Coordinates of C-alpha atoms in Angstrom, one line a residue:
M170 CA 41.9 -26.2 19.0
R171 CA 39.6 -24.0 17.4
F172 CA 38.2 -20.1 18.7
P173 CA 35.1 -19.4 17.1
K174 CA 34.6 -15.7 18.9
L175 CA 37.9 -15.1 17.9
A176 CA 36.1 -12.7 14.9
A177 CA 33.9 -11.4 16.3
V178 CA 36.7 -10.0 19.3
L179 CA 38.7 -8.9 16.9
A180 CA 35.9 -7.1 15.1
A181 CA 35.2 -5.2 18.7
L182 CA 38.5 -4.7 19.0
L183 CA 39.2 -2.6 16.0
P184 CA 38.6 1.1 15.9
G185 CA 35.8 2.5 14.2
T186 CA 34.4 -1.6 13.8
A187 CA 31.6 -3.0 15.4
A188 CA 31.1 -6.8 15.4
G189 CA 29.3 -7.5 12.1
A190 CA 29.6 -3.6 10.8
E191 CA 30.5 -2.9 7.3
P192 CA 34.7 -2.4 8.2
D193 CA 34.8 1.8 8.1
F194 CA 38.4 1.6 5.6
L195 CA 36.2 0.7 2.3
K196 CA 35.0 4.2 2.6
T197 CA 36.0 5.9 0.1
D198 CA 35.3 10.1 -0.2
L199 CA 36.5 10.7 -3.7
L200 CA 37.6 7.9 -6.3
G201 CA 39.1 8.9 -9.3
V202 CA 38.4 6.6 -12.5
F203 CA 41.4 6.8 -15.1
A204 CA 42.6 4.9 -17.9
H205 CA 46.6 4.5 -17.3
P206 CA 49.0 5.3 -15.1
D207 CA 50.3 9.1 -14.7
D208 CA 46.3 10.5 -16.5
E209 CA 45.9 11.2 -12.8
T210 CA 48.5 14.8 -13.6
G211 CA 44.6 16.4 -15.1
A212 CA 43.6 15.5 -10.9
A213 CA 47.2 15.2 -9.6
G214 CA 46.8 19.1 -7.3
T215 CA 43.1 18.6 -6.7
L216 CA 43.8 14.9 -5.9
T217 CA 46.5 16.3 -3.0
L218 CA 44.0 18.7 -2.3
A219 CA 41.3 16.3 -1.1
A220 CA 43.4 14.0 1.2
L221 CA 46.9 16.3 2.8
G222 CA 44.0 19.7 2.3
Q223 CA 40.8 18.1 3.5
G224 CA 41.7 15.2 4.7
L225 CA 39.0 13.2 2.6
R226 CA 39.6 9.3 1.7
V227 CA 40.6 9.6 -2.2
A228 CA 41.2 6.7 -4.2
A229 CA 42.0 6.2 -7.9
V230 CA 41.1 3.0 -10.1
Y231 CA 43.3 2.9 -13.6
C232 CA 41.6 0.4 -16.3
T233 CA 45.0 -1.2 -17.6
R234 CA 49.5 -1.3 -16.4
G235 CA 49.9 1.1 -19.4
E236 CA 52.2 -1.3 -21.0
G237 CA 51.1 -0.1 -24.0
G238 CA 52.8 3.6 -23.7
G239 CA 56.3 4.2 -24.5
N240 CA 59.2 3.9 -21.7
M241 CA 62.2 6.4 -21.1
V242 CA 63.8 4.5 -18.6
G243 CA 64.8 1.3 -19.5
R244 CA 64.1 -2.0 -22.4
Q245 CA 61.2 -3.1 -20.5
W246 CA 58.2 -3.3 -23.4
G247 CA 54.0 -4.4 -22.9
P248 CA 53.1 -6.1 -19.4
A249 CA 56.9 -5.6 -17.8
L250 CA 56.7 -2.0 -19.1
G251 CA 53.0 -2.4 -17.2
I252 CA 55.2 -3.9 -13.9
L253 CA 57.3 -0.8 -14.2
R254 CA 54.4 1.5 -14.5
E255 CA 52.4 0.2 -11.8
M256 CA 55.4 0.7 -9.7
E257 CA 55.9 3.9 -10.9
L258 CA 52.3 5.3 -9.9
R259 CA 51.7 3.7 -6.4
D260 CA 55.0 5.8 -5.6
C261 CA 53.8 8.6 -7.2
L262 CA 49.8 7.9 -5.0
A263 CA 51.8 7.5 -1.2
I264 CA 52.6 11.8 -1.9
L265 CA 49.6 12.6 -3.5
G266 CA 47.7 10.9 -0.2
V267 CA 45.9 8.6 -2.2
R268 CA 45.8 5.4 0.0
G269 CA 43.6 3.1 -3.1
C270 CA 44.9 1.6 -5.8
H271 CA 43.3 -0.9 -8.4
F272 CA 43.0 -1.7 -11.0
L273 CA 40.5 -2.7 -13.6
D274 CA 43.2 -5.2 -15.7
R275 CA 42.6 -4.4 -19.2
T276 CA 44.8 -3.7 -21.8
D277 CA 46.6 -0.8 -22.8
F278 CA 46.3 -2.0 -26.9
A279 CA 48.4 -0.2 -28.4
Y280 CA 47.2 4.4 -29.0
T281 CA 44.6 5.0 -30.9
E282 CA 41.4 7.5 -31.1
S283 CA 38.6 4.7 -31.7
L284 CA 36.6 4.5 -28.1
S285 CA 35.0 1.9 -30.4
I286 CA 37.7 -0.5 -30.1
T287 CA 38.9 0.8 -26.8
L288 CA 35.4 -0.8 -26.1
E289 CA 35.1 -4.4 -27.9
K290 CA 38.3 -4.6 -27.2
W291 CA 38.0 -4.6 -22.8
G292 CA 34.7 -5.9 -22.7
H293 CA 32.1 -2.8 -22.1
E294 CA 29.3 -4.6 -20.9
R295 CA 32.7 -7.3 -18.5
T296 CA 34.5 -3.9 -17.7
L297 CA 32.0 -1.5 -16.4
E298 CA 30.7 -4.8 -14.4
R299 CA 33.8 -4.7 -12.4
L300 CA 34.4 -0.5 -12.1
V301 CA 31.0 -1.2 -10.2
R302 CA 32.0 -3.5 -8.4
L303 CA 34.7 -0.8 -7.1
V304 CA 31.4 1.4 -6.5
R305 CA 29.8 -0.2 -4.3
T306 CA 32.8 -1.4 -2.9
L307 CA 34.1 0.9 -1.7
R308 CA 30.8 4.4 -2.1
P309 CA 33.1 6.5 -3.1
D310 CA 30.5 10.3 -3.0
I311 CA 32.7 12.4 -6.1
I312 CA 34.1 10.5 -8.7
L313 CA 36.7 11.9 -10.9
T314 CA 37.0 11.3 -14.5
M315 CA 38.7 12.0 -17.8
N316 CA 36.2 13.6 -20.5
P317 CA 34.7 10.7 -23.1
A318 CA 34.5 12.7 -25.5
P319 CA 35.8 12.5 -29.6
N320 CA 37.5 15.5 -28.8
P321 CA 40.7 15.6 -31.8
G322 CA 44.2 14.5 -29.7
Q323 CA 42.2 12.2 -27.5
H324 CA 42.8 8.7 -26.6
G325 CA 40.5 5.7 -27.3
N326 CA 41.4 4.5 -24.0
H327 CA 40.8 8.7 -22.0
Q328 CA 36.9 8.7 -23.5
A329 CA 36.2 4.9 -22.7
A330 CA 37.4 5.8 -18.9
G331 CA 35.1 8.5 -18.7
V332 CA 32.3 6.8 -20.5
L333 CA 32.7 3.5 -17.7
A334 CA 33.1 5.9 -14.9
I335 CA 29.7 7.6 -15.8
E336 CA 27.7 4.1 -16.4
A337 CA 28.5 3.3 -13.3
F338 CA 27.4 6.6 -11.5
D339 CA 23.6 4.9 -12.8
A340 CA 24.4 1.5 -12.2
A341 CA 25.9 1.1 -9.1
A342 CA 23.1 2.1 -7.3
D343 CA 20.8 0.2 -10.1
P344 CA 19.7 -3.5 -7.8
A345 CA 18.4 -4.7 -12.0
R346 CA 22.8 -4.2 -13.1
F347 CA 24.9 -6.9 -11.6
P348 CA 22.6 -8.7 -9.2
D349 CA 25.2 -11.4 -9.0
Q350 CA 27.0 -8.9 -6.3
L351 CA 24.6 -8.3 -4.8
R352 CA 23.2 -11.6 -4.3
Y353 CA 27.2 -13.4 -3.8
E354 CA 29.4 -11.0 -2.7
G355 CA 28.2 -8.9 0.2
L356 CA 27.5 -5.8 -1.7
G357 CA 24.7 -3.4 -1.6
V358 CA 24.0 -0.9 -3.8
W359 CA 25.8 2.8 -3.4
Q360 CA 24.1 6.1 -5.2
V361 CA 27.5 8.5 -6.3
R362 CA 26.7 12.4 -5.4
K363 CA 28.9 13.7 -7.2
L364 CA 31.1 12.6 -10.9
Y365 CA 32.9 15.4 -12.3
Y366 CA 35.5 14.9 -15.5
G367 CA 37.8 17.4 -16.3
G368 CA 38.0 20.1 -18.2
P369 CA 35.3 24.1 -18.1
A370 CA 32.4 23.5 -19.8
G371 CA 29.3 25.3 -18.4
T372 CA 28.6 23.6 -14.6
G373 CA 31.5 22.3 -12.3
A374 CA 34.5 23.8 -9.9
T375 CA 37.4 25.4 -10.6
V376 CA 40.1 24.6 -7.7
D377 CA 42.3 26.7 -6.9
L378 CA 45.7 24.0 -6.0
T379 CA 47.6 27.8 -3.9
Q380 CA 45.9 26.8 -0.6
P381 CA 48.5 26.4 2.1
L382 CA 48.6 22.4 3.1
P383 CA 50.0 21.4 7.2
D384 CA 53.0 21.1 6.0
G385 CA 53.1 24.5 4.5
R386 CA 53.5 24.4 0.3
N387 CA 50.5 24.1 -1.7
A388 CA 48.7 21.3 -3.6
G389 CA 50.5 22.5 -6.9
E390 CA 53.8 21.3 -5.8
V391 CA 53.4 18.5 -3.6
A392 CA 51.8 17.0 -7.5
G393 CA 55.0 17.9 -9.8
V394 CA 56.6 15.7 -7.2
A395 CA 54.1 12.8 -7.2
L396 CA 54.4 12.9 -10.3
S397 CA 58.4 13.0 -11.3
H398 CA 58.2 9.1 -10.0
H399 CA 56.7 8.3 -13.5
R400 CA 59.9 8.6 -15.2
S401 CA 59.2 6.0 -17.1
Q402 CA 56.6 8.4 -19.4
G403 CA 59.6 11.6 -19.7
F404 CA 58.0 13.4 -16.2
G405 CA 61.3 13.5 -14.1
A406 CA 61.7 17.1 -14.1
F407 CA 58.0 18.0 -13.5
A408 CA 58.8 18.9 -9.9
N409 CA 59.0 22.4 -10.6
S410 CA 56.5 22.6 -13.0
P411 CA 54.4 26.0 -12.6
W412 CA 51.2 24.3 -15.4
L413 CA 50.6 22.1 -11.9
R414 CA 49.9 25.4 -9.8
R415 CA 47.7 26.6 -12.0
P416 CA 43.1 26.1 -11.4
Q417 CA 41.8 23.1 -12.1
H418 CA 38.8 22.7 -13.8
W419 CA 35.9 20.2 -13.4
T420 CA 32.6 19.5 -14.9
L421 CA 29.7 18.3 -12.8
V422 CA 28.1 15.5 -15.3
K423 CA 25.7 13.8 -12.3
S424 CA 25.2 15.3 -9.2
V425 CA 22.1 14.3 -7.0
V426 CA 22.5 18.0 -5.4
P427 CA 21.6 20.9 -7.2
F428 CA 23.8 22.2 -10.4
A429 CA 26.1 25.7 -9.3
T430 CA 28.3 27.1 -12.0
D431 CA 30.7 28.8 -9.4
E432 CA 31.5 25.7 -7.5
T433 CA 35.4 25.8 -5.7
D434 CA 34.8 23.0 -2.9
L435 CA 34.1 19.5 -4.5
R436 CA 32.0 19.1 -2.0
R437 CA 29.2 21.3 -2.5
G438 CA 26.2 20.5 -1.3
L439 CA 28.0 17.6 1.1
P440 CA 27.3 14.7 2.5
V441 CA 23.8 13.6 1.6
D442 CA 21.9 10.7 4.0
G443 CA 21.7 7.1 2.6
D444 CA 22.5 4.5 0.1
T445 CA 19.6 5.8 -2.8
P446 CA 19.1 9.9 -3.5
V447 CA 17.9 10.7 -6.3
P448 CA 20.1 12.6 -9.1
I449 CA 19.1 15.6 -10.2
P450 CA 18.4 15.7 -13.8
S451 CA 21.6 18.1 -15.4
E452 CA 19.2 19.7 -18.4
P453 CA 16.2 21.0 -17.4
P454 CA 13.6 20.4 -20.4
E455 CA 13.4 23.2 -22.9
P456 CA 9.4 25.6 -22.1
G457 CA 6.8 24.3 -25.7
P458 CA 8.0 22.7 -28.3
P459 CA 11.7 21.7 -29.8
R460 CA 12.6 24.0 -32.3
P461 CA 13.6 21.9 -35.5
E462 CA 17.0 22.0 -36.0
I463 CA 19.2 21.0 -40.1
L464 CA 21.7 18.4 -38.8
F465 CA 24.8 17.6 -40.7
Q466 CA 25.6 13.4 -40.4
P467 CA 28.5 13.5 -38.2
R468 CA 32.0 11.1 -38.6
P469 CA 31.4 7.4 -36.4
A470 CA 32.4 8.1 -33.3
V471 CA 30.9 11.7 -33.1
A472 CA 26.9 9.9 -34.0
W473 CA 28.2 7.6 -31.4
Y474 CA 28.6 10.2 -28.5
R475 CA 25.7 12.1 -29.4
Q476 CA 23.4 9.0 -28.6
W477 CA 25.6 8.0 -25.5
T478 CA 25.3 11.8 -23.9
R479 CA 21.6 11.3 -24.5
E480 CA 20.7 8.0 -23.5
Q481 CA 22.3 9.6 -20.0
G482 CA 20.5 12.8 -19.7
I483 CA 23.1 14.3 -20.4
A484 CA 22.5 15.8 -24.5
S485 CA 24.2 19.1 -23.1
L486 CA 27.6 18.3 -23.4
A487 CA 27.2 17.0 -26.5
A488 CA 25.8 20.4 -27.3
Q489 CA 29.2 22.1 -26.6
F490 CA 31.1 19.8 -28.5
T491 CA 32.5 20.7 -31.5
A492 CA 32.2 18.0 -33.6
D493 CA 33.9 17.6 -37.6
L494 CA 33.2 15.8 -40.4
P495 CA 36.9 15.4 -43.4
V496 CA 36.9 16.0 -46.6
A497 CA 38.9 15.4 -49.4
T498 CA 40.3 18.6 -51.1
G499 CA 40.3 19.0 -55.0
E500 CA 37.1 16.8 -54.7
T501 CA 33.6 16.7 -54.5
N502 CA 32.7 14.4 -50.7
T503 CA 28.3 14.0 -50.3
L504 CA 27.4 15.3 -46.6
T505 CA 24.2 14.2 -45.8
F506 CA 21.8 15.0 -43.4
S507 CA 18.3 15.5 -41.7
V508 CA 16.3 18.0 -40.2
S509 CA 14.8 17.2 -36.0
H510 CA 11.5 17.8 -35.2
G511 CA 10.7 18.0 -39.0
A512 CA 7.5 16.9 -38.3
A513 CA 7.2 20.9 -36.6
L514 CA 7.5 21.6 -40.2
S515 CA 4.3 21.9 -42.7
G516 CA 4.5 22.0 -46.9
A517 CA 8.6 22.7 -47.6
T518 CA 11.3 25.2 -47.1
R519 CA 13.8 26.0 -49.5
I520 CA 17.7 25.8 -47.8
R521 CA 20.7 27.6 -48.7
F522 CA 24.2 26.8 -47.8
Q523 CA 26.7 29.0 -48.1
V524 CA 30.0 28.0 -47.7
P525 CA 33.7 30.2 -47.7
D526 CA 35.2 31.5 -51.0
G527 CA 36.5 28.9 -53.3
W528 CA 34.2 26.2 -52.0
Q529 CA 31.4 24.5 -54.1
A530 CA 28.2 23.3 -53.1
D531 CA 26.0 21.3 -55.2
P532 CA 23.0 22.4 -55.2
P533 CA 23.2 26.1 -53.8
S534 CA 20.7 26.0 -52.5
M535 CA 18.0 22.8 -52.5
V536 CA 13.9 22.7 -51.7
L537 CA 13.3 20.4 -47.9
A538 CA 9.8 18.5 -48.3
H539 CA 8.3 17.5 -44.9
G540 CA 4.5 14.8 -43.9
A541 CA 6.4 12.7 -46.5
G542 CA 6.4 10.1 -42.9
G543 CA 10.1 8.0 -41.9
D544 CA 13.1 10.2 -41.2
P545 CA 13.4 11.7 -44.9
R546 CA 18.0 12.1 -45.4
W547 CA 19.2 14.9 -47.5
T548 CA 22.6 15.0 -49.2
V549 CA 24.8 18.3 -50.5
R550 CA 27.8 18.1 -52.4
I551 CA 30.7 19.9 -51.7
T552 CA 33.9 21.1 -53.2
P553 CA 37.1 22.5 -51.5
P554 CA 39.4 24.2 -53.5
P555 CA 42.5 22.1 -53.4
G556 CA 45.9 22.8 -51.5
A557 CA 42.7 23.6 -48.9
E558 CA 44.5 23.9 -45.2
G559 CA 42.6 24.5 -42.2
D560 CA 38.8 23.7 -40.9
V561 CA 35.6 25.9 -41.8
E562 CA 32.4 26.2 -41.2
I563 CA 29.5 26.0 -44.2
L564 CA 26.0 26.8 -42.4
A565 CA 22.2 25.8 -44.3
V566 CA 19.9 28.2 -44.0
A567 CA 16.1 28.9 -44.5
E568 CA 14.9 31.2 -47.3
D569 CA 11.8 30.7 -46.9
G570 CA 9.7 29.7 -43.7
D571 CA 11.1 29.7 -40.4
P572 CA 14.2 31.6 -40.3
A573 CA 15.4 30.1 -37.3
L574 CA 15.7 26.8 -39.1
R575 CA 19.2 26.2 -39.7
G576 CA 22.2 24.1 -38.9
T577 CA 25.8 23.9 -39.2
A578 CA 28.9 21.3 -40.4
R579 CA 32.6 21.5 -39.2
L580 CA 34.9 20.4 -42.0
H581 CA 38.3 19.6 -41.7
P582 CA 40.0 19.8 -45.4
V583 CA 43.0 16.1 -45.3
P584 CA 44.7 16.3 -48.6
T585 CA 45.0 14.5 -51.6
L586 CA 46.9 12.8 -54.4
R587 CA 47.3 10.2 -57.5
I588 CA 50.7 7.2 -56.8
P589 CA 51.2 6.2 -60.2
R590 CA 52.1 3.4 -62.1
I591 CA 54.8 2.6 -62.5
S592 CA 56.5 -0.1 -65.8
R593 CA 59.2 -1.5 -63.6
P594 CA 60.3 -1.4 -60.4
L595 CA 61.9 0.9 -58.5
S596 CA 65.3 0.9 -57.5
M597 CA 66.2 0.4 -53.5
K598 CA 70.2 -1.2 -53.8
D599 CA 71.4 2.0 -54.1
A600 CA 71.2 5.4 -51.9
D601 CA 71.1 7.3 -55.3
D602 CA 70.0 10.8 -55.0
A603 CA 70.1 10.9 -58.9
D604 CA 68.2 7.7 -59.3
P605 CA 66.3 9.5 -62.6
A606 CA 63.0 6.9 -62.0
W607 CA 62.6 8.3 -58.3
A608 CA 63.3 11.7 -59.8
A609 CA 60.3 11.1 -62.5
L610 CA 57.9 11.1 -60.1
P611 CA 56.2 14.5 -58.5
V612 CA 57.0 15.7 -55.1
H613 CA 54.5 16.2 -52.0
A614 CA 56.4 18.5 -49.5
I615 CA 55.9 18.0 -45.6
P616 CA 56.5 21.8 -45.4
E617 CA 57.9 23.1 -40.8
S618 CA 53.9 25.0 -40.6
R619 CA 52.3 21.4 -41.1
T620 CA 53.3 21.0 -36.8
W621 CA 50.8 18.8 -34.8
Q622 CA 53.4 17.4 -31.7
G623 CA 55.6 20.9 -30.3
R624 CA 57.2 23.5 -32.0
V625 CA 59.3 23.5 -35.6
T626 CA 61.4 26.6 -35.6
D627 CA 62.1 26.9 -39.6
P628 CA 62.6 24.3 -42.1
A629 CA 66.3 22.9 -41.3
D630 CA 65.4 22.7 -38.4
C631 CA 62.0 19.9 -38.9
S632 CA 60.8 19.8 -43.0
G633 CA 60.3 16.9 -45.7
R634 CA 58.8 16.0 -49.1
F635 CA 58.4 12.7 -50.7
R636 CA 57.6 11.1 -53.2
V637 CA 55.2 7.2 -54.0
A638 CA 54.3 5.6 -56.6
H639 CA 53.5 2.0 -57.3
D640 CA 54.1 -1.2 -60.0
G641 CA 51.3 -3.1 -59.0
T642 CA 52.9 -5.0 -57.0
R643 CA 54.5 -2.9 -54.9
L644 CA 53.8 0.7 -53.1
F645 CA 57.3 3.2 -53.6
V646 CA 58.2 5.6 -51.4
E647 CA 61.0 7.9 -50.7
V648 CA 60.8 10.3 -47.4
R649 CA 63.9 13.3 -47.4
V650 CA 63.3 14.8 -44.2
R651 CA 65.4 18.1 -43.4
D652 CA 66.8 18.2 -40.0
D653 CA 69.6 20.0 -39.2
Q654 CA 70.3 17.0 -35.7
V655 CA 70.5 14.0 -37.1
V656 CA 70.4 11.5 -34.0
S657 CA 71.0 7.8 -34.0
Q658 CA 70.7 6.2 -30.3
I659 CA 68.6 3.5 -31.0
A660 CA 69.9 -0.1 -30.5
P661 CA 70.0 -2.1 -32.9
D662 CA 68.1 -4.6 -30.3
D663 CA 65.3 -2.1 -29.9
I664 CA 63.3 -1.6 -32.8
Q665 CA 59.9 -0.2 -31.1
G666 CA 58.6 2.3 -30.3
H667 CA 60.1 5.2 -34.0
W668 CA 57.9 8.2 -31.6
R669 CA 61.1 8.6 -29.6
G670 CA 63.6 10.1 -32.0
D671 CA 64.2 11.0 -35.7
S672 CA 61.9 8.6 -37.9
V673 CA 59.6 8.9 -40.7
E674 CA 56.5 7.2 -40.6
L675 CA 54.3 5.6 -42.9
C676 CA 50.1 5.6 -43.3
L677 CA 48.3 3.6 -44.8
D678 CA 45.0 2.6 -45.2
P679 CA 42.9 0.3 -47.8
T680 CA 39.0 1.6 -46.0
A681 CA 40.1 5.4 -47.0
G682 CA 38.9 6.7 -44.1
A683 CA 38.4 3.7 -41.5
E684 CA 37.4 4.7 -37.3
H685 CA 40.6 2.7 -35.7
T686 CA 43.6 1.5 -37.3
L687 CA 44.0 -2.1 -36.3
G688 CA 42.8 -2.7 -39.9
T689 CA 45.8 -0.4 -41.0
F690 CA 48.5 -0.2 -42.3
K691 CA 51.7 1.4 -40.0
L692 CA 55.6 1.1 -40.8
G693 CA 57.6 3.6 -39.1
I694 CA 61.3 3.7 -39.8
F695 CA 64.0 4.5 -37.9
P696 CA 66.9 5.8 -40.3
F697 CA 70.1 4.7 -38.7
D698 CA 69.9 2.4 -35.5
T699 CA 73.0 3.3 -33.1
T700 CA 75.2 0.8 -35.7
G701 CA 73.8 2.6 -39.4
V702 CA 71.7 0.7 -40.6
V703 CA 68.0 1.1 -41.5
R704 CA 65.1 -0.3 -39.4
A705 CA 61.9 -0.5 -38.9
A706 CA 58.7 -1.8 -36.7
R707 CA 54.9 -1.7 -37.5
D708 CA 53.0 0.1 -35.2
A709 CA 49.4 -0.1 -34.0
D710 CA 48.4 -1.4 -36.9
A711 CA 46.7 -4.9 -38.0
R712 CA 49.6 -6.6 -37.2
P713 CA 51.8 -4.5 -35.0
G714 CA 55.8 -6.1 -34.6
R715 CA 59.3 -5.4 -36.2
V716 CA 59.1 -5.3 -40.2
E717 CA 61.5 -9.0 -40.9
E718 CA 59.1 -10.4 -38.8
T719 CA 55.8 -9.1 -39.9
S720 CA 55.7 -8.1 -43.2
P721 CA 59.4 -9.5 -44.4
E722 CA 58.7 -7.9 -48.4
T723 CA 59.0 -4.8 -46.4
R724 CA 63.0 -3.3 -48.3
L725 CA 64.5 -0.7 -46.9
L726 CA 67.4 2.4 -47.6
S727 CA 67.7 5.1 -45.9
W728 CA 71.5 7.3 -46.4
R729 CA 73.2 10.6 -44.9
T730 CA 71.8 13.8 -46.9
P731 CA 73.7 17.3 -47.3
D732 CA 70.9 19.2 -44.9
G733 CA 69.3 16.0 -42.9
Y734 CA 68.6 11.7 -44.5
A735 CA 66.2 10.3 -46.5
I736 CA 64.2 7.0 -46.9
R737 CA 63.0 5.1 -49.2
A738 CA 60.2 2.2 -48.7
A739 CA 59.1 -1.1 -51.0
I740 CA 55.8 -2.2 -49.1
P741 CA 53.8 -5.0 -51.1
L742 CA 50.6 -4.4 -51.1
A743 CA 49.1 -7.5 -50.7
D744 CA 50.1 -6.9 -46.7
I745 CA 48.5 -3.4 -47.1
G746 CA 45.2 -5.6 -46.0
G747 CA 41.8 -5.7 -48.4
L748 CA 44.1 -3.0 -50.6
R749 CA 42.7 -3.9 -54.3
R750 CA 45.7 -3.2 -56.9
D751 CA 42.8 -2.1 -60.1
A752 CA 43.3 1.0 -60.8
G753 CA 41.4 4.2 -59.0
Q754 CA 41.7 2.1 -56.2
R755 CA 40.9 4.6 -52.7
L756 CA 43.4 4.5 -49.9
G757 CA 43.6 6.3 -46.3
F758 CA 47.7 7.9 -46.7
N759 CA 49.8 10.2 -44.5
V760 CA 53.5 10.8 -44.0
L761 CA 55.1 11.4 -40.1
I762 CA 57.9 13.1 -39.3
Y763 CA 59.0 13.2 -35.7
D764 CA 62.6 14.9 -35.1
G765 CA 64.6 14.6 -31.3
D766 CA 67.4 17.0 -31.8
K767 CA 69.3 15.5 -28.5
A768 CA 72.9 15.0 -30.3
D769 CA 74.2 13.3 -26.6
A770 CA 70.9 10.9 -26.4
A771 CA 71.4 8.1 -24.1
P772 CA 70.7 4.5 -25.8
G773 CA 66.7 4.2 -26.1
E774 CA 65.8 7.9 -24.7
N775 CA 62.7 9.3 -25.7
I776 CA 63.2 12.5 -27.1
N777 CA 61.1 13.4 -29.3
R778 CA 60.5 17.3 -29.4
S779 CA 57.9 17.7 -32.3
R780 CA 56.1 16.2 -35.0
L781 CA 55.0 16.9 -39.3
A782 CA 52.2 15.2 -40.9
W783 CA 51.2 15.3 -45.0
S784 CA 47.9 15.4 -43.3
P785 CA 48.2 17.1 -40.3
R786 CA 46.1 16.9 -37.1
P787 CA 46.9 16.2 -33.0
G788 CA 46.9 12.3 -33.0
V789 CA 46.6 12.2 -36.5
Q790 CA 48.6 8.5 -36.4
G791 CA 45.9 7.2 -34.6
R792 CA 42.8 8.0 -36.3
P793 CA 42.7 7.1 -39.7
E794 CA 39.4 9.6 -40.5
D795 CA 41.7 12.6 -40.9
W796 CA 45.1 11.1 -43.6
G797 CA 44.9 11.9 -46.2
R798 CA 43.8 10.5 -49.6
A799 CA 45.5 8.5 -52.7
V800 CA 44.6 7.2 -55.6
L801 CA 46.2 4.3 -57.6
E802 CA 46.2 5.0 -60.9

């Protein structure tokens, strides 16, 4: 028996829904776009205030399920970890008042600082199409997302979430983008009204999280309770975190209402009627002709970001972003630069390079000739002193011509070393502190000052030194770590996620400056598992997995020392993809030390407290550009 009118009758009985009408329960006021479960942390208070304090309909979309992260509560890894993290996330969002949880089903494949490899792995256009479908379906007035800038320490997946959200702002309103959604899926175009990403940058909103909710609590309190459900990520103690009650800052990136610098409510200027109101340019054109500027060519990720912001009409965001270039200490580094709007200059202009004391510029000044057509480029050779540390700025200024013509480059010095060639292999059989062949090699220090995450109290707490050599076939590395509390909580069948406790990571890049780690060799070494045996696994590199499977000819040795522990590794050069064995071959090189001092750690528990490196920087494990440089002798 058929009931042809049943659907119409039921539709008429549903509150707020008429027969043939678009169901109201899909309409969303605010949508968060994030990369992984727990990425809502920086927005949790704002989401809570919107949902529970202002009665807005709030939803969130995640690019991945976080299956590439760590696990502090169990043995699940990979897809199984993604299942666990999704359950934690849904419990968290329920407390925040977020009613919709959606996934773009992309893979969390590794920790990387690279946006380009993220979008390549995910499929940029396919992923954007999925997000646009959600935007057109949910019709949010406001989108909150993550900062897309390639700042040190900013996960490439986080950058991608911001890029995709900003692109979806325009694409969802454009009938020429993904037209099959309009033709076959019953969707219409939709113009988001306002889009923000986290962090202040001159325009946007500051949200006060101490405002009382109907139950008397404030948004920061509720956010802490909710986020504590991300136990696998170590958030179990977040419930009483005072920092979650601090104001949250948002940068208004795109909008159909006029921009403002002092918003206290994301809803300012709303509602706006119609499906496709016209966005307002975020940067009015400057009066008069553009002024020439000296522009140093940045690293590829920054160059892409600058070009993308221009295409998106938000170039001022890139102008506020401070870019830097890695330079090898004690070596000559070639920097390339150009002059923007060079046609506006006439004749020739002499510029002079101002560098810090101890640094050298060759030449110290040069003449820039204009009017020759094309897009001219010039180079200058910069040599930092050996052992230079800390970012510096160099300045190019005009000595004649336009006095406003100038340009700045921020340079990030990375350490250098030479890897001596030895005539015979070094011993890997005995833990011999006095082995004369090892002892004859140069020593390179990793003092406690080279911390890139956490805090180290003194050299005894954590510091290190290492030696390195090669015999034309294998690379030999010895690392001695001072550690006043050596912890071995990793079981023999749990050799992964070396960052969870005391460990050493060896980072080798055959291209000496790769944009991502997927062509590198990264080996995380636990000096001792729970049975006292040295174990290792490759991580987020060309062939991740336990070393006995991914580099079976690698040999490892470890032993305890009076003030900590030591490890030795012999790695086949053939396993370091693309590395030639001839003298003069350059490679990216780094040694990272992870320290966790929890003596009563549970098996497998993530106790990581601090991280050091020979070449330190936030997120350096995922950014080979900032590793040191080594040369095979």
